[in-house]
Structures are given as structure tokens and as C-alpha cells.
Short mmCIF file of C-alpha atoms and ligand atoms in Angstrom, two decimals:
data_model
loop_
_atom_site.label_atom_id
_atom_site.label_comp_id
_atom_site.label_asym_id
_atom_site.label_seq_id
_atom_site.Cartn_x
_atom_site.Cartn_y
_atom_site.Cartn_z
CA UNK A 926 0.00 0.00 0.00
CA UNK A 927 1.26 3.46 -0.89
CA UNK A 928 1.81 5.37 2.35
CA UNK A 929 0.55 8.69 0.90
CA UNK A 930 -3.23 8.90 1.02
CA UNK A 931 -5.36 11.37 -0.92
CA UNK A 932 -8.52 12.31 0.97
CA UNK A 933 -11.40 14.12 -0.75
CA UNK A 934 -13.83 15.58 1.76
CA UNK A 935 -17.44 15.88 0.62
CA UNK A 936 -16.82 15.97 -3.15
CA UNK A 937 -19.96 17.21 -4.92
CA UNK A 938 -19.33 16.34 -8.57
CA UNK A 939 -18.66 12.66 -9.20
CA UNK A 940 -16.74 13.62 -12.34
CA UNK A 941 -14.14 15.28 -10.13
CA UNK A 942 -13.66 12.06 -8.17
CA UNK A 943 -12.85 10.22 -11.42
CA UNK A 944 -10.54 13.00 -12.61
CA UNK A 945 -8.77 13.02 -9.25
CA UNK A 946 -8.25 9.23 -9.49
CA UNK A 947 -6.72 9.70 -12.94
CA UNK A 948 -4.52 12.56 -11.74
CA UNK A 949 -3.31 10.36 -8.89
CA UNK A 950 -2.49 7.39 -11.07
CA UNK A 951 -0.35 9.48 -13.44
CA UNK A 952 1.77 10.44 -10.44
CA UNK A 953 2.04 6.97 -8.90
CA UNK A 954 -0.50 7.52 -6.12
CA UNK A 955 -3.21 4.91 -5.51
CA UNK A 956 -4.72 5.38 -2.07
CA UNK A 957 -7.96 7.35 -2.42
CA UNK A 958 -10.28 8.02 0.52
CA UNK A 959 -13.69 9.62 -0.01
CA UNK A 960 -15.31 11.29 2.98
CA UNK A 961 -19.10 11.48 2.60
CA UNK A 962 -19.15 12.05 -1.18
CA UNK A 963 -22.47 13.56 -2.32
CA UNK A 964 -22.97 11.17 -5.24
CA UNK A 965 -20.83 8.04 -5.43
CA UNK A 966 -20.52 5.56 -7.06
CA UNK A 967 -21.62 7.38 -10.21
CA UNK A 968 -21.21 6.91 -13.95
CA UNK A 969 -19.49 10.32 -14.28
CA UNK A 970 -16.75 9.19 -11.88
CA UNK A 971 -16.08 6.05 -13.91
CA UNK A 972 -16.15 8.00 -17.18
CA UNK A 973 -13.65 10.60 -16.02
CA UNK A 974 -11.29 8.05 -14.43
CA UNK A 975 -10.42 6.64 -17.89
CA UNK A 976 -7.87 3.93 -17.20
CA UNK A 977 -7.60 4.71 -13.50
CA UNK A 978 -10.56 2.45 -12.64
CA UNK A 979 -8.26 0.47 -10.34
CA UNK A 980 -7.66 3.53 -8.17
CA UNK A 981 -11.39 4.25 -8.14
CA UNK A 982 -12.28 0.62 -7.35
CA UNK A 983 -9.88 0.61 -4.43
CA UNK A 984 -11.23 3.91 -3.04
CA UNK A 985 -12.64 3.68 0.47
CA UNK A 986 -15.71 5.70 1.49
CA UNK A 987 -15.80 6.99 5.08
CA UNK A 988 -18.27 9.05 7.10
CA UNK A 989 -15.87 11.69 8.41
CA UNK A 990 -12.36 13.09 8.17
CA UNK A 991 -11.21 11.84 11.57
CA UNK A 992 -11.86 8.27 10.52
CA UNK A 993 -10.09 8.74 7.18
CA UNK A 994 -6.87 9.93 8.82
CA UNK A 995 -6.98 8.14 12.18
CA UNK A 996 -3.80 6.12 11.55
CA UNK A 997 -1.83 8.93 9.87
CA UNK A 998 1.26 10.52 11.41
CA UNK A 999 0.95 13.66 9.29
CA UNK A 1000 -2.18 15.29 7.88
CA UNK A 1001 -1.96 18.30 5.54
CA UNK A 1002 -5.04 20.16 4.33
CA UNK A 1003 -5.19 21.95 0.96
CA UNK A 1004 -6.93 25.29 0.95
CA UNK A 1005 -7.62 27.84 -1.78
CA UNK A 1006 -7.54 30.58 0.81
CA UNK A 1007 -4.01 31.87 1.19
CA UNK A 1008 -4.31 33.32 4.66
CA UNK A 1009 -5.14 30.48 6.92
CA UNK A 1010 -3.62 32.10 9.99
CA UNK A 1011 -3.82 29.46 12.64
CA UNK A 1012 -1.89 26.67 10.86
CA UNK A 1013 1.67 26.48 9.57
CA UNK A 1014 1.50 27.05 5.82
CA UNK A 1015 3.37 25.16 3.09
CA UNK A 1016 3.68 25.52 -0.65
CA UNK A 1017 3.17 22.33 -2.69
CA UNK A 1018 6.89 21.46 -2.91
CA UNK A 1019 7.43 21.89 0.84
CA UNK A 1020 4.30 19.85 1.53
CA UNK A 1021 5.49 17.05 -0.77
CA UNK A 1022 8.84 16.82 1.03
CA UNK A 1023 7.21 16.75 4.45
CA UNK A 1024 4.78 14.03 3.36
CA UNK A 1025 7.54 11.87 1.92
CA UNK A 1026 9.71 12.25 5.02
CA UNK A 1027 6.94 11.15 7.34
CA UNK A 1028 5.72 8.44 4.95
CA UNK A 1029 8.86 6.50 5.75
CA UNK A 1030 7.41 5.92 9.20
CA UNK A 1031 3.61 6.09 9.11
CA UNK A 1032 0.80 6.57 6.61
CA UNK A 1033 0.23 10.27 5.81
CA UNK A 1034 -2.72 12.14 4.32
CA UNK A 1035 -3.22 15.02 1.94
CA UNK A 1036 -6.74 16.38 2.33
CA UNK A 1037 -8.84 18.30 -0.22
CA UNK A 1038 -12.12 20.15 0.40
CA UNK A 1039 -15.52 20.51 -1.22
CA UNK A 1040 -15.82 22.24 -4.59
CA UNK A 1041 -18.11 24.97 -3.27
CA UNK A 1042 -16.92 25.60 0.25
CA UNK A 1043 -13.55 23.90 0.70
CA UNK A 1044 -12.63 22.44 4.11
CA UNK A 1045 -14.43 23.67 7.22
CA UNK A 1046 -12.43 25.30 10.00
CA UNK A 1047 -13.12 22.29 12.16
CA UNK A 1048 -11.63 20.05 9.47
CA UNK A 1049 -8.59 22.29 8.97
CA UNK A 1050 -8.00 22.22 12.70
CA UNK A 1051 -7.46 18.48 12.46
CA UNK A 1052 -4.53 19.10 10.13
CA UNK A 1053 -0.87 19.64 11.04
CA UNK A 1054 -0.53 22.24 8.32
CA UNK A 1055 -2.23 23.99 5.41
CA UNK A 1056 -1.07 23.74 1.81
CA UNK A 1057 -1.75 26.54 -0.64
CA UNK A 1058 -1.02 26.51 -4.38
CA UNK A 1059 0.11 30.10 -4.98
CA UNK A 1060 -2.40 30.91 -7.73
CA UNK A 1061 -3.23 34.55 -8.52
CA UNK A 1062 -4.96 36.15 -5.55
CA UNK A 1063 -8.06 37.33 -7.48
CA UNK A 1064 -8.82 33.81 -8.77
CA UNK A 1065 -7.05 31.40 -6.49
CA UNK A 1066 -9.45 28.45 -6.49
CA UNK A 1067 -8.45 25.55 -8.77
CA UNK A 1068 -10.77 22.78 -9.85
CA UNK A 1069 -10.55 20.01 -7.25
CA UNK A 1070 -8.95 17.44 -9.58
CA UNK A 1071 -6.54 20.08 -10.91
CA UNK A 1072 -5.42 20.77 -7.33
CA UNK A 1073 -4.88 17.01 -6.83
CA UNK A 1074 -2.81 16.99 -10.04
CA UNK A 1075 -0.57 19.85 -8.89
CA UNK A 1076 0.10 18.28 -5.52
CA UNK A 1077 0.52 14.84 -7.07
CA UNK A 1078 3.11 16.25 -9.43
CA UNK A 1079 5.09 17.81 -6.60
CA UNK A 1080 4.99 14.54 -4.68
CA UNK A 1081 6.26 12.77 -7.82
CA UNK A 1082 9.12 15.26 -8.24
CA UNK A 1083 10.08 14.92 -4.60
CA UNK A 1084 10.02 11.12 -4.88
CA UNK A 1085 12.13 11.06 -8.01
CA UNK A 1086 14.51 13.39 -6.25
CA UNK A 1087 14.83 10.94 -3.42
CA UNK A 1088 14.85 7.81 -5.57
CA UNK A 1089 11.85 5.86 -4.35
CA UNK A 1090 10.00 6.41 -1.14
CA UNK A 1091 11.18 3.74 1.24
CA UNK A 1092 8.50 1.19 2.07
CA UNK A 1093 6.90 1.60 5.47
CA UNK A 1094 9.27 0.47 8.15
CA UNK A 1095 8.73 -2.95 9.69
CA UNK A 1096 5.64 -3.00 11.88
CA UNK A 1097 7.61 -3.10 15.12
CA UNK A 1098 9.67 -0.10 14.22
CA UNK A 1099 6.68 1.88 12.99
CA UNK A 1100 5.05 1.20 16.32
CA UNK A 1101 8.02 2.31 18.36
CA UNK A 1102 7.55 4.93 21.04
CA UNK A 1103 9.69 7.52 19.36
CA UNK A 1104 7.43 7.87 16.34
CA UNK A 1105 5.08 10.84 16.25
CA UNK A 1106 1.72 9.92 17.73
CA UNK A 1107 -0.97 9.03 15.22
CA UNK A 1108 -3.91 11.32 14.59
CA UNK A 1109 -6.25 9.28 16.80
CA UNK A 1110 -3.70 9.17 19.64
CA UNK A 1111 -3.37 12.95 19.53
CA UNK A 1112 -7.16 13.33 19.49
CA UNK A 1113 -7.40 11.13 22.61
CA UNK A 1114 -4.90 13.41 24.34
CA UNK A 1115 -6.95 16.49 23.32
CA UNK A 1116 -10.08 14.95 24.84
CA UNK A 1117 -8.20 14.27 28.07
CA UNK A 1118 -6.64 17.76 28.07
CA UNK A 1119 -10.00 19.47 27.57
CA UNK A 1120 -11.56 17.48 30.44
CA UNK A 1121 -8.66 18.12 32.80
CA UNK A 1122 -8.59 21.85 32.07
CA UNK A 1123 -12.24 21.87 33.02
CA UNK A 1124 -11.57 19.85 36.19
CA UNK A 1125 -8.87 22.28 37.37
CA UNK A 1126 -11.08 25.25 36.42
CA UNK A 1127 -8.52 26.59 33.96
CA UNK A 1128 -11.00 28.16 31.54
CA UNK A 1129 -12.65 30.53 34.07
CA UNK A 1130 -14.44 33.06 31.88
CA UNK A 1131 -12.49 32.14 28.74
CA UNK A 1132 -14.34 30.22 26.03
CA UNK A 1133 -12.97 26.67 26.16
CA UNK A 1134 -13.07 26.22 22.38
CA UNK A 1135 -10.70 29.16 21.81
CA UNK A 1136 -8.27 27.85 24.41
CA UNK A 1137 -8.43 24.37 22.91
CA UNK A 1138 -7.91 25.72 19.41
CA UNK A 1139 -4.64 27.38 20.53
CA UNK A 1140 -3.48 24.27 22.35
CA UNK A 1141 -4.33 22.07 19.36
CA UNK A 1142 -2.20 24.31 17.19
CA UNK A 1143 0.70 24.03 19.66
CA UNK A 1144 0.59 20.23 19.88
CA UNK A 1145 -0.04 19.64 16.17
CA UNK A 1146 2.97 21.81 15.41
CA UNK A 1147 5.14 19.93 17.90
CA UNK A 1148 4.10 16.47 16.62
CA UNK A 1149 4.62 14.76 20.00
CA UNK A 1150 5.89 11.18 19.98
CA UNK A 1151 3.95 8.35 21.61
CA UNK A 1152 6.31 8.47 24.59
CA UNK A 1153 5.64 12.21 24.97
CA UNK A 1154 1.89 11.66 24.67
CA UNK A 1155 2.12 9.11 27.49
CA UNK A 1156 3.90 11.67 29.69
CA UNK A 1157 1.19 14.22 28.93
CA UNK A 1158 -1.55 11.70 29.81
CA UNK A 1159 0.36 11.01 33.04
CA UNK A 1160 0.52 14.70 33.95
CA UNK A 1161 -3.16 15.13 33.17
CA UNK A 1162 -4.10 12.09 35.26
CA UNK A 1163 -2.15 13.52 38.22
CA UNK A 1164 -3.87 16.88 37.78
CA UNK A 1165 -7.25 15.08 37.68
CA UNK A 1166 -6.38 13.33 40.93
CA UNK A 1167 -5.28 16.56 42.67
CA UNK A 1168 -8.46 18.31 41.53
CA UNK A 1169 -10.54 15.45 42.92
CA UNK A 1170 -8.72 15.59 46.26
CA UNK A 1171 -9.15 19.36 46.46
CA UNK A 1172 -12.88 19.00 45.81
CA UNK A 1173 -13.20 16.32 48.50
CA UNK A 1174 -11.33 18.49 51.02
CA UNK A 1175 -13.81 21.33 50.54
N1 LIG B 554 -14.48 27.86 -2.80
C1 LIG B 554 -13.62 26.92 -2.18
C2 LIG B 554 -12.70 26.32 -3.19
C3 LIG B 554 -12.78 24.88 -3.19
S1 LIG B 554 -11.87 24.16 -4.50
C4 LIG B 554 -12.82 27.58 -1.08
O1 LIG B 554 -12.92 28.77 -0.90
O2 LIG B 554 -12.09 26.92 -0.36
C5 LIG B 554 -11.84 22.49 -3.93
C6 LIG B 554 -10.58 22.10 -3.20
O3 LIG B 554 -9.46 22.13 -4.08
C7 LIG B 554 -10.20 23.00 -2.04
O4 LIG B 554 -10.89 22.71 -0.85
C8 LIG B 554 -8.70 22.67 -1.92
O5 LIG B 554 -8.53 21.49 -1.18
C9 LIG B 554 -8.28 22.48 -3.37
N2 LIG B 554 -7.75 23.73 -3.94
C10 LIG B 554 -8.30 24.51 -4.88
N3 LIG B 554 -7.51 25.57 -5.15
C11 LIG B 554 -6.44 25.46 -4.33
C12 LIG B 554 -5.26 26.25 -4.10
N4 LIG B 554 -5.02 27.39 -4.75
N5 LIG B 554 -4.37 25.80 -3.20
C13 LIG B 554 -4.57 24.65 -2.49
N6 LIG B 554 -5.67 23.89 -2.66
C14 LIG B 554 -6.58 24.28 -3.56
#
């Protein structure tokens, strides 16, 4: 299985799904994930895939983004909006290099949004970084499959540059504690963090979602390893315990 996964979130035109599959195949990519496509399977998808039916046939349909990227060690979201302030930004070449680096250790995902509205903020917040194709500012939105083609091409160039992407490391090594935590492991830590901050009354009058958004940004940028995530869970568990004791003493 190719470790670089292309995720289309909520695609509206089935033709674009087929075109994206074709764009992927020309660049050696074959792992397509479709998150809640509006119309799929559909004749238009098959028609536009011309010759990339195998990529289309192997595509997996999932209900939401979190599920599509749960086992990924790096998730980058493509956005037509150039100023996405709260995430580190990459151009396509930088994104391709980052994906290939991480793909030596874990699966990685490159995420594309809906034709009309792109990715929601909530979806972008699940990404480690945002990728923007520097199109002209007045007309910066590419067709979905064209955006897949541009990024696919950069991934291809980066791969050729580095000979071939090394196959995923042996299972045991990929599971070692010094690998960056997977998406789902990070999400578990965020759930714990949010609960603990509530238990120790950290939010006070601040809106918890704003605080969590900042903390998500910090941890996604840092890409903590599994060992580091375990330490964080340990700290949070101790804080939970202290908060409980303090409440009992009252
Ligand atoms: N009106 C939408 C555009 C969606 S285009 C918006 O404002 O976001 C469909 C998808 O193609 C986008 O969600 C994005 O993933 C990708 N895309 C289109 N143009 C892009 C660009 N210039 N840079 C990066 N991704 C782009």
C-alpha cells in the first residue's frame, strides 16, 4: 500500500472524483479516501477516471475526516484561501517533502475540500498544516482534480529526487515509542486535556473552544511522539487526581 493517502472531503461532482483518481495514477498515487461524497458511485466518476478504474475501485468511502486519517502521522489540508492564519503554511513542494519524510514511518494524508466551500475550519483544525497553491490572488481556487494533479506532481518530483519512497518500516519499528503519535492518539490526548482543564477550572471566563484551538495548534505543530503523549496523559491524570482531592477536602 502506498503510504501517501489522498482524501477528498465531501466531493460534490462525481466527475471530479474520477478526474482526481486519474490525476493520482499518473503520479504513482493509488490510495484514495472519499469522505461522505455527495454522489458516489456514479457513472461520471467512472467516465472521467479513464484507465484509472483500479484507483477508483480501491477507493474507500468513510463518514468523516477523523476516521479517514486516524492512523496517519501527518495530515496536511489543501486550501484555496491563502491566509489560513492558525496553521503552519506550506507551498506544494514543501508539503510534498514533508509528506515523503513522514511516509517512511507512518501513513500520511493530503486532504482536499468541497468544490463549493472547501474544508471547514473544524476540518482544517485536524490538520498539522495547510497547503496553498500560490495561484493569482483574485482567482485562487483551482478545480478540485486540478489541485490534486498539482500536488501529485510535486509529490512525484520529490520522490524522483529521493529515488523511491522507502516502504513503510517494519511493523515493530513503525510502532516504536519515538514515532510521532498518530492522529487518533493525539485526538485522545486532546479529549483528556479538555476534560482536565475543566476539572482544574482553567478556563474561568475564557471560552474553552478558543483555548483548545490554541493548544491544538501548539501540539499539532510539535508532533509529539507516543512516549511524549504518554507523559502528557500522566501529567493530566495527576492533575485530575489533585483536583478530585481538592474537591473532597472542601
Ligand atoms: N471555494 C472553495 C474552493 C474549493 S476548491 C474555497 O474557498 O475553499 C476544492 C478544493 O481544491 C479545495 O478545498 C482545496 O482542497 C483544493 N484547492 C483549490 N484551489 C487550491 C489552491 N489554490 N491551493 C490549495 N488547494 C486548492
